[in-house]
Coordinates of C-alpha atoms and ligand atoms in Angstrom, one line a residue:
M1 CA 0.0 0.0 0.0
K2 CA 1.0 3.6 -0.8
V3 CA 0.0 6.7 1.2
F4 CA -0.6 9.8 -0.9
K5 CA -1.2 13.2 0.7
F6 CA -2.9 16.1 -1.1
G7 CA -2.6 19.5 0.6
G8 CA -5.0 22.5 0.5
A9 CA -3.4 24.0 -2.6
S10 CA -3.9 20.7 -4.6
I11 CA -7.7 20.8 -4.0
K12 CA -8.3 24.6 -3.9
D13 CA -10.9 24.6 -6.8
A14 CA -12.8 22.2 -9.1
R15 CA -10.0 22.1 -11.6
S16 CA -7.5 21.0 -8.9
V17 CA -9.8 18.3 -7.7
R18 CA -10.1 17.0 -11.2
N19 CA -6.4 17.0 -11.3
V20 CA -6.2 14.7 -8.3
A21 CA -8.1 12.1 -10.3
H22 CA -5.7 12.7 -13.1
V23 CA -2.7 12.1 -10.8
L24 CA -4.3 8.9 -9.4
N25 CA -4.8 7.6 -13.0
H26 CA -1.1 7.3 -13.2
F27 CA -1.3 4.5 -10.6
P28 CA -3.8 2.0 -12.0
G29 CA -4.6 -1.0 -9.8
E30 CA -2.5 0.3 -6.9
E31 CA -3.8 0.2 -3.3
I32 CA -3.7 3.8 -2.2
L33 CA -4.7 5.5 1.0
I34 CA -5.3 9.2 0.2
V35 CA -4.9 11.7 2.9
V36 CA -6.5 15.1 2.2
S37 CA -6.2 18.5 3.9
A38 CA -8.9 21.2 4.0
M39 CA -9.5 23.0 0.7
G40 CA -7.5 26.0 -0.2
K41 CA -7.3 28.3 2.8
S42 CA -10.4 27.1 4.6
T43 CA -8.5 26.2 7.8
N44 CA -7.7 29.9 8.2
K45 CA -11.4 30.8 7.6
L46 CA -12.4 28.2 10.2
E47 CA -10.0 29.7 12.6
E48 CA -11.8 33.1 12.1
L49 CA -15.0 31.3 12.9
V50 CA -13.5 29.9 16.1
N51 CA -12.4 33.3 17.2
C52 CA -15.8 34.8 16.3
F53 CA -17.7 32.1 18.2
F54 CA -15.4 32.0 21.2
H55 CA -15.6 35.8 21.6
Q56 CA -19.3 35.8 20.8
Q57 CA -19.0 38.3 18.0
D58 CA -21.9 38.6 15.6
N59 CA -20.5 37.7 12.2
C60 CA -20.2 33.9 12.7
Q61 CA -23.1 33.1 10.4
Q62 CA -21.5 35.3 7.7
I63 CA -18.2 33.3 8.0
I64 CA -20.1 30.1 7.6
E65 CA -21.9 31.5 4.5
E66 CA -18.6 32.3 2.9
L67 CA -17.3 28.8 3.6
R68 CA -20.5 27.3 2.3
A69 CA -20.4 29.4 -0.9
Y70 CA -16.8 28.5 -1.5
H71 CA -17.4 24.8 -1.2
F72 CA -20.7 24.7 -3.1
E73 CA -19.1 26.5 -6.0
I74 CA -16.7 23.6 -6.3
I75 CA -19.4 21.0 -5.7
K76 CA -21.6 22.6 -8.4
E77 CA -18.8 22.4 -10.9
L78 CA -17.8 18.8 -10.0
F79 CA -21.4 17.4 -9.7
P80 CA -23.7 19.4 -12.0
A81 CA -26.6 17.1 -11.1
D82 CA -28.4 18.6 -8.0
E83 CA -29.5 15.2 -6.8
H84 CA -26.0 13.9 -6.2
R85 CA -25.7 12.7 -2.6
V86 CA -22.7 14.9 -1.9
H87 CA -24.9 18.1 -1.8
N88 CA -26.8 16.6 1.1
D89 CA -23.7 15.3 2.9
I90 CA -22.1 18.7 2.8
E91 CA -25.3 20.4 3.9
I92 CA -25.4 18.2 6.9
L93 CA -21.9 19.1 7.9
F94 CA -22.7 22.8 7.5
S95 CA -25.8 22.5 9.7
Q96 CA -23.7 20.8 12.3
L97 CA -21.3 23.7 12.2
E98 CA -24.2 26.1 12.6
I99 CA -25.6 24.2 15.6
I100 CA -22.2 24.2 17.3
T101 CA -21.7 28.0 16.8
Q102 CA -25.2 29.0 17.9
G103 CA -24.9 28.4 21.6
N104 CA -22.3 29.6 24.0
P105 CA -18.8 28.0 24.1
Q106 CA -18.9 25.2 26.7
N107 CA -15.3 24.1 26.5
T108 CA -11.8 25.6 26.5
F109 CA -10.7 27.6 23.5
N110 CA -8.5 24.8 22.2
Q111 CA -11.2 22.2 22.5
V112 CA -13.7 24.4 20.7
Y113 CA -11.0 25.1 18.1
D114 CA -10.6 21.4 17.3
Q115 CA -14.3 20.8 17.2
I116 CA -14.8 23.6 14.6
V117 CA -11.6 23.5 12.6
S118 CA -11.9 19.7 11.9
Y119 CA -14.8 20.5 9.6
G120 CA -12.4 21.7 6.9
E121 CA -11.1 18.2 6.4
L122 CA -14.5 16.5 6.9
I123 CA -15.9 18.6 4.1
S124 CA -12.9 18.3 1.7
T125 CA -12.7 14.5 2.1
K126 CA -16.4 14.0 1.4
I127 CA -16.1 16.1 -1.8
V128 CA -12.9 14.4 -3.0
S129 CA -14.0 10.9 -2.2
S130 CA -17.4 11.4 -3.9
Y131 CA -15.8 13.0 -7.0
L132 CA -13.3 10.1 -7.3
N133 CA -16.1 7.5 -6.9
S134 CA -18.2 9.2 -9.6
N135 CA -15.2 9.1 -11.9
S136 CA -14.7 5.4 -11.6
Y137 CA -12.0 5.6 -9.0
Q138 CA -13.7 3.4 -6.4
N139 CA -12.7 4.3 -2.8
K140 CA -14.1 4.3 0.7
W141 CA -14.4 7.4 2.9
L142 CA -12.8 7.0 6.3
D143 CA -13.4 9.1 9.5
A144 CA -10.1 9.9 11.1
R145 CA -11.9 10.7 14.3
R146 CA -12.6 7.0 14.6
L147 CA -9.1 5.9 13.6
I148 CA -6.5 8.3 14.8
R149 CA -6.6 8.2 18.6
T150 CA -4.8 11.0 20.5
D151 CA -4.5 12.4 24.0
Q152 CA -6.5 15.4 25.0
N153 CA -3.9 18.0 24.3
F154 CA -6.3 19.9 22.0
R155 CA -4.7 21.7 19.0
F156 CA -1.4 19.9 19.6
A157 CA -2.6 16.4 20.2
R158 CA -0.2 13.5 20.4
V159 CA -1.0 10.2 18.7
D160 CA -1.6 7.1 20.8
W161 CA 0.4 4.8 18.5
N162 CA -0.8 1.5 19.9
F163 CA -4.5 2.2 19.9
T164 CA -4.3 3.9 16.5
A165 CA -2.5 0.9 15.0
R166 CA -5.1 -1.5 16.3
L167 CA -8.0 0.7 15.0
L168 CA -6.4 1.1 11.6
K169 CA -5.4 -2.6 11.2
D170 CA -9.0 -3.6 11.9
T171 CA -10.4 -1.2 9.4
I172 CA -8.0 -1.1 6.4
K173 CA -8.5 -4.1 4.2
E174 CA -6.2 -5.2 1.4
G175 CA -7.3 -4.5 -2.1
N176 CA -9.2 -1.3 -1.3
R177 CA -8.6 2.4 -1.8
Y178 CA -9.4 4.9 0.8
V179 CA -9.8 8.7 1.4
I180 CA -9.1 10.0 4.9
Q181 CA -8.7 13.4 6.6
G182 CA -5.3 14.6 7.5
F183 CA -4.6 16.7 10.6
I184 CA -7.5 15.4 12.7
G185 CA -8.2 12.6 15.2
S186 CA -10.1 12.2 18.5
D187 CA -9.5 11.6 22.2
D188 CA -10.8 8.5 24.1
D189 CA -14.3 10.2 24.4
L190 CA -14.3 10.8 20.6
N191 CA -13.9 14.6 21.0
P192 CA -12.2 15.8 17.8
T193 CA -8.6 16.8 18.2
T194 CA -6.0 18.3 15.8
L195 CA -2.3 17.6 15.4
G196 CA -1.0 21.2 14.9
R197 CA -1.2 23.4 11.8
E198 CA 0.0 21.8 8.7
G199 CA -0.5 18.4 10.4
S200 CA -1.7 16.5 7.4
D201 CA 1.8 15.5 6.4
Y202 CA 2.2 14.0 9.8
T203 CA -1.0 12.1 9.5
A204 CA 0.3 10.6 6.2
S205 CA 3.5 9.6 8.1
V206 CA 1.5 8.0 11.0
L207 CA -0.6 6.0 8.5
G208 CA 2.5 5.0 6.5
Y209 CA 4.2 3.8 9.6
V210 CA 1.3 1.9 11.1
L211 CA 0.4 0.2 7.8
D212 CA 4.0 -0.5 6.7
A213 CA 3.4 1.4 3.5
E214 CA 5.8 0.9 0.7
E215 CA 6.1 4.7 0.3
V216 CA 4.5 8.0 1.3
V217 CA 4.1 10.6 -1.4
I218 CA 3.4 14.3 -0.7
W219 CA 1.9 16.0 -3.8
K220 CA 2.8 19.7 -4.0
D221 CA 2.7 22.6 -6.5
V222 CA 6.6 22.5 -6.7
P223 CA 8.7 19.9 -8.5
G224 CA 10.1 18.6 -5.2
V225 CA 12.5 19.8 -2.6
L226 CA 14.8 22.6 -4.0
N227 CA 18.1 23.7 -2.5
G228 CA 16.6 27.0 -1.4
D229 CA 13.3 28.8 -1.5
P230 CA 12.9 30.1 -5.1
K231 CA 11.1 33.2 -3.8
I232 CA 14.2 34.2 -1.9
F233 CA 17.2 32.7 -3.8
D234 CA 18.0 32.7 -7.5
G235 CA 18.9 29.7 -9.6
T236 CA 17.6 27.1 -7.2
E237 CA 17.8 23.4 -8.3
L238 CA 15.9 20.3 -7.5
L239 CA 17.4 17.8 -5.0
H240 CA 16.7 14.3 -6.3
R241 CA 17.6 12.5 -3.1
I242 CA 17.9 13.6 0.5
S243 CA 18.8 11.3 3.5
Y244 CA 16.3 11.3 6.4
R245 CA 19.0 12.8 8.5
E246 CA 19.8 15.6 6.1
A247 CA 16.1 16.4 5.7
I248 CA 15.8 16.7 9.5
E249 CA 18.9 19.0 9.6
L250 CA 17.4 21.2 6.8
A251 CA 14.1 21.5 8.6
Y252 CA 15.9 22.3 11.9
Y253 CA 17.7 25.3 10.3
G254 CA 14.3 26.5 9.0
A255 CA 13.9 25.0 5.5
S256 CA 10.2 24.5 4.8
V257 CA 11.0 21.0 3.5
I258 CA 9.0 18.6 5.6
H259 CA 8.6 18.8 9.4
P260 CA 11.0 16.6 11.3
K261 CA 8.1 15.1 13.1
T262 CA 6.9 13.7 9.7
I263 CA 10.2 12.2 8.9
Q264 CA 11.0 10.4 12.2
P265 CA 8.4 7.6 12.0
L266 CA 9.2 6.9 8.4
Q267 CA 12.9 6.8 9.1
E268 CA 12.3 4.2 11.8
K269 CA 10.8 1.8 9.3
N270 CA 12.9 2.9 6.4
I271 CA 9.8 4.0 4.4
P272 CA 10.7 6.4 1.6
L273 CA 9.0 9.8 1.5
S274 CA 8.6 11.4 -1.9
V275 CA 7.7 15.0 -2.6
K276 CA 6.3 15.3 -6.2
S277 CA 4.5 17.8 -8.4
F278 CA 0.8 17.3 -8.8
L279 CA 1.2 19.1 -12.2
H280 CA 3.8 16.6 -13.5
P281 CA 2.9 13.3 -11.8
S282 CA 5.3 11.2 -13.9
E283 CA 8.3 13.1 -12.8
K284 CA 10.3 11.7 -9.9
G285 CA 10.5 14.7 -7.6
T286 CA 12.5 14.3 -4.5
V287 CA 12.9 11.1 -2.5
I288 CA 13.8 11.3 1.2
S289 CA 15.3 7.9 2.3
K290 CA 18.3 6.2 3.8
G291 CA 21.7 6.9 2.2
A292 CA 24.0 9.7 1.2
D293 CA 23.1 13.2 2.4
L294 CA 22.2 14.8 -0.8
E295 CA 22.0 14.1 -4.5
P296 CA 23.2 16.2 -6.2
L297 CA 25.4 17.5 -3.5
L298 CA 24.5 21.2 -3.8
P299 CA 24.8 23.9 -1.2
C300 CA 21.4 24.4 0.5
F301 CA 20.3 28.0 1.4
I302 CA 18.0 28.8 4.2
K303 CA 16.9 32.3 5.3
K304 CA 15.1 33.1 8.6
D305 CA 13.6 36.6 8.9
K306 CA 12.4 38.4 12.1
Q307 CA 15.4 37.3 14.2
V308 CA 16.8 39.0 17.3
L309 CA 20.4 38.8 18.2
I310 CA 20.9 39.1 22.0
T311 CA 24.3 39.6 23.5
I312 CA 24.7 38.9 27.2
A313 CA 27.7 39.9 29.2
T314 CA 28.6 39.5 32.9
R315 CA 28.4 42.7 34.9
D316 CA 31.8 42.4 36.4
L317 CA 33.6 41.3 33.2
A318 CA 34.0 37.8 34.7
F319 CA 34.4 35.0 32.2
I320 CA 31.2 33.5 31.0
V321 CA 31.3 30.0 32.5
E322 CA 29.1 26.9 32.6
D323 CA 27.2 28.3 35.6
H324 CA 26.1 31.4 33.6
L325 CA 25.3 29.5 30.5
S326 CA 23.1 27.1 32.4
K327 CA 21.3 30.1 34.0
I328 CA 20.8 31.6 30.5
Y329 CA 19.5 28.4 28.9
K330 CA 17.2 27.9 31.8
V331 CA 15.6 31.2 31.0
F332 CA 15.3 30.3 27.3
H333 CA 13.7 27.0 28.3
Q334 CA 11.3 28.7 30.7
F335 CA 10.1 31.0 27.8
G336 CA 9.9 28.1 25.4
V337 CA 12.5 29.8 23.2
R338 CA 14.8 27.9 20.8
V339 CA 18.2 29.2 20.1
N340 CA 18.9 29.2 16.3
M341 CA 22.6 30.1 16.7
S342 CA 24.9 30.9 19.6
Q343 CA 28.5 31.9 20.1
N344 CA 30.7 32.7 23.1
T345 CA 33.6 35.1 23.8
A346 CA 35.4 35.4 27.1
V347 CA 32.9 37.7 28.8
S348 CA 29.9 37.6 26.5
S349 CA 27.5 35.2 24.7
S350 CA 25.4 35.9 21.7
F351 CA 22.1 34.1 20.8
C352 CA 20.0 34.4 17.7
I353 CA 16.3 33.6 18.3
N354 CA 13.0 34.1 16.5
Y355 CA 11.3 37.4 17.4
D356 CA 8.0 37.1 19.2
A357 CA 6.1 40.3 20.2
M358 CA 4.7 38.5 23.3
I359 CA 7.7 36.7 24.5
T360 CA 10.9 38.5 23.4
P361 CA 10.6 41.7 25.5
Q362 CA 9.8 39.6 28.6
L363 CA 12.7 37.3 27.9
I364 CA 15.1 40.2 27.6
E365 CA 13.8 41.7 30.8
E366 CA 14.4 38.4 32.6
L367 CA 18.0 38.1 31.3
S368 CA 18.7 41.7 32.2
R369 CA 18.2 40.9 35.9
D370 CA 21.5 39.1 36.1
F371 CA 23.5 40.3 33.0
D372 CA 24.2 43.2 30.8
T373 CA 22.0 42.6 27.9
S374 CA 22.0 44.2 24.4
F375 CA 20.2 43.2 21.3
N376 CA 19.7 43.9 17.6
E377 CA 16.1 43.5 16.4
N378 CA 14.9 42.7 12.9
V379 CA 18.0 40.8 11.8
R380 CA 18.2 37.9 9.4
L381 CA 19.8 34.5 9.8
Y382 CA 21.2 32.8 6.8
T383 CA 22.3 29.1 6.9
V384 CA 24.2 27.3 4.1
R385 CA 24.5 23.6 4.4
H386 CA 27.3 22.0 2.4
Y387 CA 28.7 25.4 1.6
S388 CA 31.2 26.2 -1.1
E389 CA 33.2 29.5 -1.5
E390 CA 30.9 30.6 -4.3
A391 CA 27.8 29.9 -2.1
L392 CA 29.2 31.9 0.8
S393 CA 30.1 34.9 -1.3
R394 CA 26.5 34.9 -2.6
V395 CA 25.1 35.0 1.0
K396 CA 27.7 37.5 2.3
K397 CA 26.5 40.1 -0.3
N398 CA 23.2 40.3 1.5
G399 CA 23.9 42.9 4.2
Q400 CA 26.1 43.9 7.2
M401 CA 27.4 40.8 9.0
L402 CA 26.9 40.8 12.7
L403 CA 27.9 37.3 13.7
E404 CA 29.4 34.5 11.6
Q405 CA 30.0 30.8 12.3
T406 CA 31.4 27.9 10.3
S407 CA 31.4 24.2 11.1
R408 CA 32.3 21.2 8.9
N409 CA 29.0 21.2 7.0
T410 CA 27.2 24.3 8.0
Y411 CA 27.8 28.0 7.7
Q412 CA 25.6 30.6 9.5
V413 CA 25.6 34.3 9.5
V414 CA 23.4 36.9 11.2
M415 CA 22.9 40.0 9.1
A416 CA 21.6 43.5 9.9
Ligands
LIG1 N1 -5.7 22.0 7.0 C1 -4.7 22.1 8.1 C2 -3.9 23.4 8.0 O1 -4.1 24.1 7.1 C3 -3.7 20.9 8.0 C4 -2.9 20.8 6.8 O2 -3.1 21.5 5.8 O3 -1.9 20.1 6.8 O4 -3.1 23.6 8.8
MG2 MG1 -3.5 23.2 4.6

């Protein structure tokens, strides 16, 4: 069995949904489990609805109407006959959404969030599954709320692997094809939960792991994983192969490749993860698997905006020693802040972190209690993996260097 994941952009309108069928036609007779996100940007719209309902504002009905209009425009194009069952199925889901948002919120924000936002995937999968069935791609619709079991950490739920494996193995039968929601699951009481924004890739990985899939494919609007974001860097090229480890490294430094969480389970069972273009389904794209770091071995460029460079010095010009560092890292930990780059001198230490309007000022205040603290706001962090002289000179042109670091494989520079 293969697991295919189609994200919001790949089903954003009727033409895109038809293209999903076109992609699947390249795999005749294959057992495929299709994981689908919410259509287009509907998760963002549903988040607006959550805020509206939770804060009891009066435009909730209007937001529902916009969502309804968006989805029914797609349905009308895909199923011109009014009597098709999908019209009714989707109406039912929208009435449920209306009922939920009519009363007062009875639960915590995060629980209400999961209850409402999960409708994006329930609606999209009904549409995609019905469309495929009406185009002779027979498949069964699955309800992830009955199959992906999680804890009650609403909005950031963690998967109960054993229970989920049992549920899935009882349900998924050989020789069939299925359509299931990404991103959602439920707790033991069957309250809907979600796995964190952009969580559908992770769902695909969970399914791949549990069902010992032969591969997991993520279909995207790009040819695969490139050696830099083409919106930022010129002349980017396609990476044909990336090792699991290198993919995790790239994600760690901020590449929007694939979340490390998605890669880890697949790595454990040695299941390849491909990233392919839904516009060119016969092309190979990028395969993330066991083996050499990168093929071709190109420098990879990553840029992180909205960084803050904090420099911390001892008040009495004493050397910075382990004791100070452990104090400093404890503060970072307490504020849930990850250090993207750090460097020490005798009497000072510098740390590059993501700027957060809520957290950063408080963090700096806390550090200033014990140390002399200075900082540069609005700086950028560039990382180059597998650098060459030519690659470094390209990056160094981008501004005034504040802090630079080179290790065997990785070059990083903070720029004003
Ligand atoms: N629909 C969810 C989101 O937009 C999950 C996903 O797309 O992966 O975050
Ligand atoms: Mg999405």
